Structures are given as C-alpha cells and as structure tokens.
Coordinates of C-alpha atoms and ligand atoms in Angstrom, one line a residue:
M1 CA 22.7 -134.2 8.4
T2 CA 23.3 -136.5 11.4
A3 CA 20.8 -139.1 12.6
Q4 CA 20.5 -137.0 15.8
A5 CA 19.2 -134.1 13.8
Q6 CA 16.6 -136.2 12.0
P7 CA 14.2 -137.8 14.5
R8 CA 12.4 -140.9 13.3
T9 CA 9.3 -140.1 15.2
Q10 CA 7.6 -137.4 17.2
A11 CA 7.9 -139.5 20.3
E12 CA 11.7 -139.6 19.9
L13 CA 11.9 -135.9 19.5
L14 CA 9.9 -135.4 22.6
Q15 CA 12.2 -137.7 24.5
R16 CA 15.2 -135.6 23.3
A17 CA 13.4 -132.5 24.5
R18 CA 13.0 -134.0 28.0
E19 CA 16.7 -134.6 28.1
V20 CA 17.7 -131.0 27.3
I21 CA 14.7 -128.8 28.3
P22 CA 13.2 -129.0 31.9
G23 CA 9.8 -130.6 31.5
A24 CA 10.2 -130.4 27.7
A25 CA 8.4 -127.0 28.1
I26 CA 9.0 -123.5 26.8
S27 CA 6.5 -121.9 29.2
T28 CA 4.6 -122.8 32.4
E29 CA 2.6 -125.3 30.4
A30 CA 3.5 -128.6 28.9
L31 CA 1.2 -131.0 27.2
P32 CA 0.8 -134.4 28.9
D33 CA 2.3 -137.4 27.1
D34 CA -1.0 -138.6 25.6
T35 CA -1.5 -135.3 23.8
A36 CA 2.0 -133.9 23.3
F37 CA 3.0 -132.9 19.8
V38 CA 6.0 -131.1 18.4
I39 CA 5.2 -128.2 16.1
E40 CA 7.0 -128.0 12.7
R41 CA 5.2 -125.0 11.2
A42 CA 2.1 -122.9 11.2
Q43 CA -0.1 -121.2 8.6
G44 CA -3.3 -119.1 9.0
S45 CA -5.4 -120.7 11.7
R46 CA -3.4 -123.9 11.8
L47 CA -0.4 -125.6 13.3
Y48 CA 1.3 -128.6 11.8
D49 CA 3.3 -131.1 13.8
V50 CA 6.4 -133.0 12.8
A51 CA 4.2 -136.0 12.0
G52 CA 2.3 -133.9 9.5
R53 CA -1.0 -133.6 11.5
S54 CA -2.8 -130.3 11.5
Y55 CA -4.5 -128.5 14.4
I56 CA -6.9 -125.5 14.5
D57 CA -5.0 -123.2 16.8
Y58 CA -6.7 -121.3 19.7
V59 CA -3.4 -120.5 21.5
M60 CA -2.1 -118.4 18.6
G61 CA 1.3 -118.0 20.1
S62 CA -0.4 -116.8 23.4
G63 CA -2.0 -114.0 21.5
P64 CA 0.2 -112.1 19.1
M65 CA -1.0 -113.8 15.9
V66 CA -4.3 -111.9 15.5
L67 CA -4.0 -112.0 11.7
G68 CA -3.2 -115.7 11.8
H69 CA 0.2 -117.4 11.3
G70 CA 2.4 -116.4 8.4
H71 CA 0.3 -113.4 7.1
P72 CA 1.9 -112.6 3.7
E73 CA 2.4 -108.9 4.5
V74 CA 4.1 -109.7 7.8
V75 CA 6.3 -112.4 6.3
A76 CA 7.4 -110.1 3.4
A77 CA 8.2 -107.2 5.9
V78 CA 10.3 -109.6 8.1
Q79 CA 12.1 -111.1 5.1
E80 CA 12.9 -107.7 3.7
Q81 CA 14.2 -106.4 7.1
A82 CA 16.1 -109.6 7.9
A83 CA 18.3 -109.1 4.8
R84 CA 19.0 -105.5 6.0
G85 CA 20.2 -106.5 9.4
A86 CA 18.7 -108.3 12.4
T87 CA 19.4 -105.8 15.1
Y88 CA 21.4 -102.6 15.6
F89 CA 21.0 -101.5 19.2
A90 CA 20.4 -98.0 17.9
I91 CA 17.5 -95.9 16.6
N92 CA 16.2 -97.1 13.3
R93 CA 13.6 -96.3 10.7
Q94 CA 11.3 -99.3 11.5
A95 CA 11.2 -98.5 15.2
I96 CA 10.5 -94.8 14.5
E97 CA 7.6 -95.6 12.1
L98 CA 6.2 -98.2 14.6
A99 CA 6.3 -95.6 17.4
E100 CA 4.5 -93.1 15.2
L101 CA 1.8 -95.5 14.4
M102 CA 1.4 -96.5 18.0
V103 CA 1.2 -92.9 19.1
S104 CA -1.5 -92.3 16.5
A105 CA -3.6 -95.2 17.8
I106 CA -3.2 -95.2 21.6
P107 CA -5.2 -92.5 23.5
C108 CA -2.7 -92.1 26.4
A109 CA 0.4 -92.1 24.1
E110 CA 2.5 -89.1 23.1
Q111 CA 5.6 -91.2 23.1
V112 CA 6.6 -94.8 23.4
R113 CA 9.7 -96.6 24.7
F114 CA 10.5 -100.0 23.3
T115 CA 11.5 -103.0 25.5
G116 CA 12.3 -106.6 24.7
S117 CA 9.0 -108.1 25.9
G118 CA 5.6 -107.3 27.5
G119 CA 7.0 -108.3 30.9
E120 CA 9.9 -105.9 30.5
A121 CA 7.4 -103.2 29.6
T122 CA 5.3 -103.6 32.8
F123 CA 8.6 -103.8 34.8
G124 CA 9.8 -100.6 33.2
A125 CA 6.4 -98.8 33.6
L126 CA 6.4 -99.6 37.3
R127 CA 10.0 -98.2 37.7
L128 CA 9.0 -95.1 35.7
A129 CA 5.9 -94.6 38.0
R130 CA 8.1 -94.9 41.1
A131 CA 10.6 -92.4 39.7
Y132 CA 7.9 -90.0 38.6
T133 CA 6.0 -90.0 41.9
G134 CA 8.9 -90.6 44.3
R135 CA 6.8 -93.4 46.0
Q136 CA 7.7 -97.1 46.3
K137 CA 4.6 -99.3 46.3
I138 CA 2.4 -100.5 43.6
L139 CA -1.1 -102.0 43.6
K140 CA -2.1 -104.9 41.3
F141 CA -5.3 -107.0 41.1
E142 CA -5.6 -110.5 42.3
G143 CA -5.5 -112.9 39.3
G144 CA -3.9 -110.2 37.1
Y145 CA -0.9 -111.2 35.1
H146 CA 1.8 -108.8 34.0
G147 CA 4.7 -111.0 33.0
A148 CA 7.3 -113.1 34.9
H149 CA 9.3 -110.5 36.8
D150 CA 9.2 -110.5 40.6
Y151 CA 6.7 -107.6 41.0
A152 CA 4.3 -109.2 38.5
L153 CA 4.3 -112.7 39.9
M154 CA 2.4 -111.6 43.0
S155 CA -1.1 -113.0 43.7
S156 CA -1.6 -113.9 40.0
T157 CA -2.6 -117.5 40.8
P158 CA -2.9 -117.9 44.5
A159 CA -4.4 -121.3 45.5
V160 CA -5.3 -119.9 48.9
P161 CA -5.5 -116.1 48.6
P162 CA -4.6 -114.1 51.7
P163 CA -6.8 -111.2 52.8
F164 CA -6.5 -108.0 50.8
P165 CA -4.3 -106.1 50.4
Q166 CA -1.7 -108.7 51.2
A167 CA 0.4 -110.1 48.3
I168 CA 1.6 -113.7 48.0
P169 CA 4.3 -114.8 45.6
D170 CA 3.4 -117.2 42.7
S171 CA 6.9 -118.6 42.4
A172 CA 9.7 -119.9 44.5
G173 CA 12.7 -117.6 44.5
I174 CA 11.0 -114.2 44.9
P175 CA 12.6 -112.1 47.7
D176 CA 10.3 -111.4 50.7
A177 CA 10.9 -107.7 50.3
I178 CA 8.9 -107.7 47.0
A179 CA 5.7 -108.7 48.8
E180 CA 6.2 -105.6 51.0
T181 CA 6.0 -103.3 48.0
V182 CA 3.0 -104.9 46.3
L183 CA -0.6 -104.3 47.4
V184 CA -3.4 -106.5 46.0
A185 CA -7.1 -105.6 45.4
P186 CA -10.0 -107.6 44.0
F187 CA -10.8 -107.0 40.3
N188 CA -14.1 -105.4 39.6
D189 CA -14.5 -104.1 43.2
S190 CA -13.9 -100.4 42.9
E191 CA -14.9 -99.7 46.5
T192 CA -12.3 -102.0 48.0
A193 CA -9.7 -100.8 45.5
A194 CA -10.4 -97.1 46.1
G195 CA -10.2 -97.8 49.8
I196 CA -6.7 -99.4 49.5
I197 CA -5.5 -96.6 47.2
G198 CA -6.7 -94.0 49.7
D199 CA -5.2 -95.8 52.7
H200 CA -1.8 -96.2 51.1
R201 CA -1.6 -92.9 49.0
E202 CA 1.5 -91.7 50.7
H203 CA 3.5 -94.7 49.5
L204 CA 1.6 -95.7 46.4
A205 CA 3.2 -94.9 43.0
A206 CA 0.9 -96.8 40.7
V207 CA -2.1 -99.0 40.1
I208 CA -1.4 -101.5 37.3
V209 CA -4.4 -103.3 35.9
E210 CA -5.3 -105.5 32.9
P211 CA -8.4 -103.6 31.8
F212 CA -9.8 -106.9 30.8
Q213 CA -8.3 -109.3 33.4
R214 CA -7.3 -112.6 31.7
S215 CA -10.8 -113.3 30.4
I216 CA -12.9 -111.3 32.8
P217 CA -14.4 -108.0 31.4
P218 CA -14.5 -105.0 33.7
V219 CA -18.0 -104.3 35.1
P220 CA -19.4 -100.9 33.9
G221 CA -17.8 -98.1 35.9
F222 CA -15.0 -100.1 37.4
L223 CA -12.2 -98.6 35.2
A224 CA -13.6 -95.1 35.5
A225 CA -13.7 -95.5 39.3
L226 CA -10.1 -96.6 39.3
R227 CA -9.2 -93.6 37.1
D228 CA -11.0 -91.3 39.6
A229 CA -9.4 -92.9 42.7
C230 CA -5.9 -92.6 41.2
R231 CA -6.4 -89.0 40.1
R232 CA -7.7 -88.0 43.6
N233 CA -4.7 -89.6 45.3
G234 CA -2.0 -88.6 42.9
V235 CA -1.3 -92.2 42.0
L236 CA -0.5 -93.2 38.4
L237 CA -2.9 -95.6 36.6
I238 CA -1.2 -98.1 34.3
F239 CA -3.2 -100.2 31.8
D240 CA -1.5 -103.3 30.9
E241 CA -2.6 -103.6 27.2
V242 CA -0.2 -106.4 26.3
V243 CA -3.2 -108.5 25.5
T244 CA -5.9 -106.0 24.7
G245 CA -3.8 -103.6 22.7
F246 CA -4.9 -103.5 19.0
R247 CA -7.1 -106.4 19.7
F248 CA -10.3 -105.1 21.3
A249 CA -10.2 -102.0 19.0
W250 CA -7.6 -100.1 17.0
G251 CA -7.1 -98.0 20.2
G252 CA -7.2 -101.1 22.4
A253 CA -9.0 -101.3 25.8
Q254 CA -8.7 -97.5 26.2
E255 CA -10.9 -97.0 23.2
R256 CA -13.2 -99.9 23.9
Y257 CA -13.9 -99.0 27.5
G258 CA -13.5 -95.2 27.1
V259 CA -11.0 -94.7 30.0
T260 CA -7.5 -93.2 29.5
P261 CA -4.8 -94.3 31.9
D262 CA -1.5 -92.4 32.6
L263 CA 0.7 -95.1 31.1
A264 CA 0.1 -98.3 29.1
T265 CA 2.1 -101.3 28.2
Y266 CA 2.2 -103.3 25.0
G267 CA 3.6 -106.5 23.5
K268 CA 2.2 -109.4 21.5
I269 CA 0.2 -107.9 18.5
A270 CA 2.3 -104.7 18.4
F271 CA 5.3 -106.8 17.4
G272 CA 3.6 -109.2 15.0
G273 CA 4.8 -112.4 16.8
Y274 CA 8.4 -111.2 17.3
A275 CA 10.1 -110.2 20.5
G276 CA 9.1 -106.8 21.7
G277 CA 7.3 -104.7 24.2
A278 CA 6.6 -101.0 24.8
I279 CA 5.7 -98.4 27.4
A280 CA 3.4 -95.6 26.2
G281 CA 2.5 -92.3 27.9
P282 CA 2.6 -88.6 27.9
K283 CA 5.8 -86.7 27.3
E284 CA 5.7 -85.2 30.8
M285 CA 6.2 -88.8 32.2
M286 CA 8.1 -90.4 29.4
R287 CA 10.8 -87.7 29.4
L288 CA 12.2 -89.5 32.5
L289 CA 13.3 -92.3 30.1
D290 CA 15.5 -89.9 28.2
P291 CA 19.1 -91.2 28.6
A292 CA 20.4 -87.6 28.7
L293 CA 19.1 -87.4 32.3
R294 CA 21.6 -90.0 33.3
A295 CA 21.2 -91.0 37.0
A296 CA 18.4 -88.5 37.4
G297 CA 16.3 -90.5 35.0
V298 CA 15.0 -94.0 34.6
S299 CA 17.5 -96.5 33.2
L300 CA 15.9 -99.0 30.9
T301 CA 17.6 -100.9 28.1
G302 CA 17.8 -104.3 26.4
T303 CA 19.8 -105.8 23.6
L304 CA 16.7 -106.4 21.4
S305 CA 14.6 -103.4 22.4
G306 CA 13.3 -101.7 19.3
N307 CA 15.0 -104.1 17.0
P308 CA 14.1 -103.6 13.4
V309 CA 12.8 -107.1 12.6
S310 CA 10.3 -107.0 15.5
A311 CA 9.4 -103.4 14.5
A312 CA 8.9 -104.4 10.9
A313 CA 6.6 -107.3 11.9
G314 CA 4.7 -105.0 14.2
L315 CA 4.4 -102.3 11.6
A316 CA 3.1 -104.7 9.0
T317 CA 0.6 -106.2 11.4
L318 CA -0.7 -102.8 12.6
R319 CA -0.9 -101.5 9.0
V320 CA -3.2 -104.4 8.1
L321 CA -5.3 -103.8 11.2
E322 CA -5.6 -100.1 10.6
R323 CA -6.4 -100.5 6.9
E324 CA -9.0 -103.3 7.5
R325 CA -10.3 -102.3 11.0
A326 CA -13.9 -101.9 9.7
T327 CA -14.0 -105.6 8.8
I328 CA -11.4 -107.3 11.0
Y329 CA -12.7 -106.2 14.5
P330 CA -16.3 -107.1 13.8
R331 CA -15.2 -110.4 12.4
L332 CA -13.0 -111.2 15.5
Y333 CA -15.9 -110.4 17.8
D334 CA -18.4 -112.4 15.7
Y335 CA -16.2 -115.5 15.6
G336 CA -15.3 -115.5 19.3
E337 CA -18.9 -114.9 20.3
R338 CA -20.2 -117.7 18.1
L339 CA -17.5 -120.1 19.3
A340 CA -18.1 -119.3 23.0
R341 CA -21.9 -119.7 22.5
G342 CA -21.4 -123.0 20.6
I343 CA -19.2 -124.5 23.3
A344 CA -21.5 -123.3 26.1
D345 CA -24.5 -124.8 24.3
L346 CA -22.8 -128.2 23.9
L347 CA -21.9 -128.3 27.6
A348 CA -25.3 -127.0 28.7
A349 CA -27.1 -129.7 26.6
R350 CA -25.2 -132.3 28.7
R351 CA -26.1 -130.5 31.9
I352 CA -22.5 -129.5 32.5
P353 CA -22.5 -126.1 34.3
V354 CA -20.6 -123.6 32.2
Q355 CA -19.4 -120.0 32.2
T356 CA -17.6 -118.4 29.3
P357 CA -16.3 -115.0 30.4
G358 CA -14.7 -113.0 27.7
E359 CA -15.1 -110.4 25.0
G360 CA -15.3 -111.4 21.4
P361 CA -11.7 -112.3 20.4
I362 CA -10.8 -113.9 23.8
F363 CA -12.8 -116.1 26.1
Q364 CA -12.3 -118.9 28.6
V365 CA -14.4 -121.8 29.6
Y366 CA -15.1 -122.5 33.3
L367 CA -17.2 -125.5 34.3
Q368 CA -19.2 -123.9 37.0
D369 CA -22.6 -122.2 37.6
R370 CA -21.4 -119.2 39.4
P371 CA -20.9 -116.1 37.3
I372 CA -17.4 -114.8 37.2
R373 CA -16.5 -111.2 38.2
D374 CA -13.1 -111.7 39.8
Y375 CA -10.3 -114.3 40.3
R376 CA -11.9 -115.8 43.4
D377 CA -15.0 -116.6 41.4
T378 CA -12.9 -119.0 39.3
L379 CA -11.5 -121.1 42.1
G380 CA -14.4 -123.5 42.3
A381 CA -14.4 -124.4 38.6
S382 CA -13.6 -128.0 37.5
G383 CA -10.3 -127.2 35.8
A384 CA -9.4 -130.9 35.6
R385 CA -12.6 -131.8 33.6
W386 CA -12.3 -129.0 31.2
G387 CA -8.6 -129.9 30.8
A388 CA -9.5 -133.4 29.9
I389 CA -12.0 -132.1 27.3
C390 CA -9.3 -129.8 25.8
R391 CA -6.9 -132.7 25.5
A392 CA -9.5 -134.9 23.8
M393 CA -10.1 -132.0 21.4
T394 CA -6.4 -131.6 20.8
R395 CA -6.2 -135.3 19.9
R396 CA -8.9 -134.5 17.3
G397 CA -6.9 -131.6 15.8
V398 CA -8.1 -128.6 17.8
F399 CA -5.3 -127.1 20.0
L400 CA -6.6 -125.6 23.2
N401 CA -4.4 -125.4 26.3
G402 CA -7.1 -125.1 28.9
G403 CA -6.7 -121.4 29.3
K404 CA -7.8 -118.5 27.2
L405 CA -9.0 -119.1 23.6
Y406 CA -7.5 -116.6 21.2
C407 CA -9.5 -116.1 17.9
S408 CA -7.8 -114.6 14.9
A409 CA -8.8 -113.0 11.6
A410 CA -7.7 -116.3 9.9
H411 CA -10.2 -118.5 11.6
S412 CA -13.0 -119.4 9.2
D413 CA -16.6 -120.7 9.4
D414 CA -15.2 -124.1 8.5
D415 CA -12.8 -123.9 11.5
L416 CA -15.8 -123.1 13.7
R417 CA -17.7 -126.1 12.5
Q418 CA -14.8 -128.4 12.9
T419 CA -14.1 -127.1 16.4
L420 CA -17.6 -127.7 17.5
S421 CA -17.6 -131.1 16.0
A422 CA -14.3 -132.0 17.8
A423 CA -15.9 -130.6 21.0
T424 CA -18.9 -132.9 20.6
A425 CA -16.7 -135.9 20.1
A426 CA -14.5 -134.9 23.0
L427 CA -17.5 -134.6 25.2
D428 CA -18.7 -138.1 24.1
E429 CA -15.3 -139.5 25.0
T430 CA -14.9 -137.8 28.4
S431 CA -18.6 -138.0 29.7
Ligands
PLP501 C1 -1.5 -108.9 30.3 C2 -0.1 -109.4 30.1 N1 0.9 -108.6 30.5 C3 2.2 -108.9 30.3 C4 2.5 -110.1 29.8 C5 3.9 -110.5 29.6 O1 4.3 -110.4 28.3 P1 5.6 -111.2 27.7 O2 5.2 -112.6 27.8 O3 5.8 -110.6 26.4 O4 6.7 -110.9 28.7 C6 1.5 -111.0 29.3 C7 1.9 -112.3 28.7 O5 1.0 -113.1 28.5 C8 0.2 -110.6 29.5 O6 -0.8 -111.5 29.2

C-alpha cells in the first residue's frame, strides 16, 4: 500500500479530500474545520471516524438506517446477493419480492416501478402524472424537498420567498422554463392550496407533497382537503414518502394520516441504505410505464433501477420491520419524543426559546418562540446558534448536522442519556 493510501492523520485525509472533492462534501452539507471528521465505519447507532472516535449518529445516512447501521439480517442479505451478482439490468427475484412486499404494505399501491434514487422516483412520478392527465404543470409546497432534479429544486429553501404561487429556483443552473411549470402553495394552508388547484386545473397534472414536510406534521384535515381538491379538479395527488415510507407506520404516512394518494414515491428505508427508489400506484396509472407502449407510454430507466443488492437490502429491512412492527414503531416514537422533550427542556431551562416540530422518529430543533406550521414560520429561527450547539455536541461524540434528527431502532436509553449530557455540556460551552 502506498503512503498516499495510508493517511497519517484525519486532518491529512481531509486535506486530500479538499483537493479532489469540491468543498470536501458529498452533499449540500460539509462540516466546518473545527468539527470535521472522516468516517471509517458504522455499527448500530454509532459512527466511528478514522481516528477511532465514536459518535452517536442522528443523521443515520439521511434516514435510510432505521434499523441502525449494519443490522445483521441486512448485512447477510447483501453479502449473499453480492456473491450472486451486483446488478443485471433485468427483472430479478429480489426485485419481484420487494415489489410484492411494498404492494402489500402501501395503501395506494397495486404496482411499483423501481428507480435509482428517491429523486428519480419523484421525477418519474411527475412525468407519469403529466402523461396520464395530458397536462403540464405541477404544484409543490414551499419548503418541501423532493430531490435534486430541476422540478424539485423550486422554492425548497427560498431566503426571500416570492408571493404564491410563484416558484423560485434553489440552485444556479435551472432553466427559467421550469419555474413556469411549477406552482407553489403554503404547507398546511388547505384553503390557499385548493384555490390555486382550482384556478390552474386546466393545466395542472399533479400536486406533490411530503405528507410530513421536512419536520412539520400536517395539521388535522390538511391532507384530506388536498385529496378532495385534487379529486374535484381531476388532478393527481402524489405523496412523497421517501422519508415517511415504512417509518411512521408499516403503511407509511398514508396509514398514519389515513389519506390515500393516487401515486407515492419511495427511497431510503425501502432500499436498506443502498441505492434505490420507487413509484407506487394503481395499475390504471402505472400501466403507462409498461415498455410495450413504446412512445405512447412513459420512458423511465436507469442502470441501477431494481438492482438485486439494493432490493435484497430493502427486503431484509422491510421483513424485520414487518415482523417486529408491534415493538419497533412504538420504540421509535418513544425514543424520538423523549429526546425532543429532553433537548427542549434543557434549552427552556436556559430561557432559550425553542420549538421541536416533528413526529416520533424525526424532529428538528428551531430556536424560536413562534410555533411552526409552514416553511415561512421557520425563517426567523436562530440557525446559527443551534448550528454552534450541534457542532459542540459533535465534538463531544454526538453527530447532528443542524437539520432533522433521525432516530433508529438501534438507539438505546444509554444513547439518550449520553446525548442529553453532551447537549448540557454543549450549552455550557456556547452560552
Ligand atoms: C422527501 C424526500 N423526497 C425525495 C428525496 C430524494 O431522495 P434521494 O436523495 O434518494 O434522491 C429526499 C431526500 O432526502 C427526501 O427527503
């Protein structure tokens, strides 16, 4: 092995990363120098860096690792499949069995079509909705995230939001024409959303919504009102369940909130931490994805879509969740609620205003008094102060990135105690 391949220190490895990877980042987030670490491996609720330090992980791979890192049944399934071939670009047993299990769990699903990621699934679902309705526009909610494609990166994180229903791009490089096909509504405001849907019905193919937007739960009646408005106007309702699928309940947000959309999209948990995504829906709509239709249908393909390693990891993950649903879901909710309450109590005791919107397994911390119902309600929060607290916690072995906290079945009471003790010390340091 060359010296180049064996870094002496973590700092040296980070320096090498800066040379060959823009911003030394693999996503839109990079840790600042005083906190940055390089991950070597992960197990259960913990990450381990190349210097041998461990961190209680609340990023959890941005959500897929609901059973914790390296669950033995998932590892065994992946190892077995890897020896039988990494990918085939053709229908395979693992993909069929995963599709069957998803159809059995998801209320709106009679069929599923696999993609390479959650973002590819939302992109494909929007194309399918356009093809099915013969209309061009889509409506999304301000602050909602559906992946990194051009239609999704509209009004997800606007610093200065324009008036509704105007969309604004979140990234350089998105063609102006995209903004003309995307309408934006405020989350949790069914009256405004229904008004926009009605006004644009002739051109509107679909409404896409995270049923639980980032960390904001739907207010009672909001999703049902969207369902009604879409039905009345012949517009398809798409639930983006990339985050909520198999996490809020075995049947995801559709089961948890009791509203069934026309189409839904999946990623993360359904592929056990491996690359994958899926569109789910009724046969009457999904049939447009049948390649036999050729140019009359919807073209959607990807080298790794439905690959057997991802499908094996997803199957193993879902089988554990289905088998242990009576204990896993209550535990996820219990842990998340106790952690959110514990953090909120520590902040409140220091008279720091705090809101912790969320539902059991996912929540977020905003340092503000104002309750949060939609994206605009979050704009006044002191992100910088909470970010400093997160970094101080990370230096004490608890990894938070300032965004959503993802809890897993592998987090223990001991993790909870250590997390709150790190939060106490971080508050002492940053106050
Ligand atoms: C709600 C939601 N939809 C879609 C995506 C995109 O999924 P992927 O990152 O697999 O493309 C994400 C990713 O975080 C998400 O949170």
